[in-house]
Amino acid sequence: MPDYKAKTIRWGIIGCGAVTEKKSGPAYQKTEGFEIVAVMRRDAEKAADYAKRHGIKKYYSDADDLINDPEVDAVYIATPPDSHRYYALKVAEAGKPCCIEKPLAPNHADCLAITSAFEIKNIALYTAYYRRSLPRFLQVKQWLDDQKIGELRHISWHLSKPANNIDVSKNYNWRTDAPVAAGGYFDDLASHGLDLFAFLLGDFKEVQGISTNQQELYTAKDAITASWLHKSGVTGSGSWNFGTAFREDFVTIYGSKGKISFSVFEEQPITLLTTEKEMSLNMRNPENVQFFHVQAMRDDLLEKRKHPCKGNSGAHASWAMDKILGKIK
């Protein structure tokens, strides 16, 4: 892998859509040692507009032009998941570090193809599971590591929300198009939590699930349940439904001496309840929620400090999701 020490790493973004407007794009511009020098979108007019609004000097409508631009040192892929493998293999061939939006790919097989391509060339590959770098979840991990709730026993997660207007109208949405995302919102949302749980409790050993389409509003699944076992011996269970009356998002980790509760997506307090005390902390996310994730990439590339979510981590989350959806046995 190239030595980038003492230089600015110039990034190009493929797919400058909604996620890059505030969640991620500005984080690259705010991180010392990083700079966004080019963006790509198939609609040249929209690419030009994005570049102008964000003060980026170049834009393309062809990904190959961005990937092969000698002024682009690294590439961030922020397109829908079904195109991740296609673009990632091109970036690997060009020999450039890459960050790919989550999930890493629509299936574990594609993830393995991506990770293998980067491993062969010894090039850095990251997955944008940024919750591993957020202070609120690092606090949860610290409580676990300090054994604040004793020996860890079980984790449970329930996530549900009502069908939105796009769902009800049956207008096209790639997030619920089975060929792009077989699990629908599960692929988009549950992937964050499952990756986070692997970070907090260790990799999964066994995973199984049941999935169905209850509402028939789109082709992807809309109701999923799962159970799993971490290699650490902690058991887990989850349920995700995208046609309920209310939005709910709550996680509980149970231990021999207490429990920890939090939300994966909502900025609710994280709480620690033990047989001796109760503690609740309000910890706000940064304005650009991927900021600490991006900073960790800088530390990894420039200072050789290990990033918490490399490509293999993203592939492991996709393996767990494929097991839950029955894509692999």
Coordinates of N, CA, C and O in Angstrom, one line a residue, residues 209-211 321-329:
G209 N -32.8 -16.9 10.4 CA -33.9 -16.0 10.4 C -35.1 -16.4 9.5 O -35.0 -17.4 8.8
I210 N -36.1 -15.7 9.7 CA -37.4 -15.9 8.9 C -37.7 -14.5 8.3 O -37.7 -13.5 9.0
S211 N -38.0 -14.5 7.0 CA -38.4 -13.2 6.3 C -39.5 -13.4 5.4 O -39.7 -14.5 4.8
M321 N -26.5 -11.0 7.3 CA -27.8 -10.6 6.6 C -28.3 -11.7 5.6 O -29.4 -12.0 5.5
D322 N -27.3 -12.2 4.9 CA -27.7 -13.3 3.9 C -28.2 -14.5 4.7 O -29.1 -15.2 4.2
K323 N -27.6 -14.8 5.8 CA -28.1 -16.0 6.6 C -29.5 -15.7 7.1 O -30.4 -16.6 7.1
I324 N -29.8 -14.5 7.5 CA -31.1 -14.1 8.0 C -32.2 -14.2 6.9 O -33.3 -14.7 7.1
L325 N -31.8 -13.8 5.7 CA -32.7 -13.7 4.6 C -32.8 -15.1 3.9 O -33.6 -15.2 2.9
G326 N -32.0 -16.0 4.3 CA -32.0 -17.4 3.7 C -31.3 -17.4 2.3 O -31.5 -18.4 1.6
K327 N -30.4 -16.5 2.0 CA -29.7 -16.5 0.8 C -28.6 -17.5 0.8 O -28.2 -18.1 -0.3
I328 N -28.1 -17.8 2.0 CA -27.1 -18.8 2.1 C -27.4 -19.7 3.3 O -28.1 -19.3 4.2
K329 N -27.1 -21.0 3.2 CA -27.4 -21.9 4.3 C -26.3 -22.0 5.3 O -25.1 -21.7 5.1

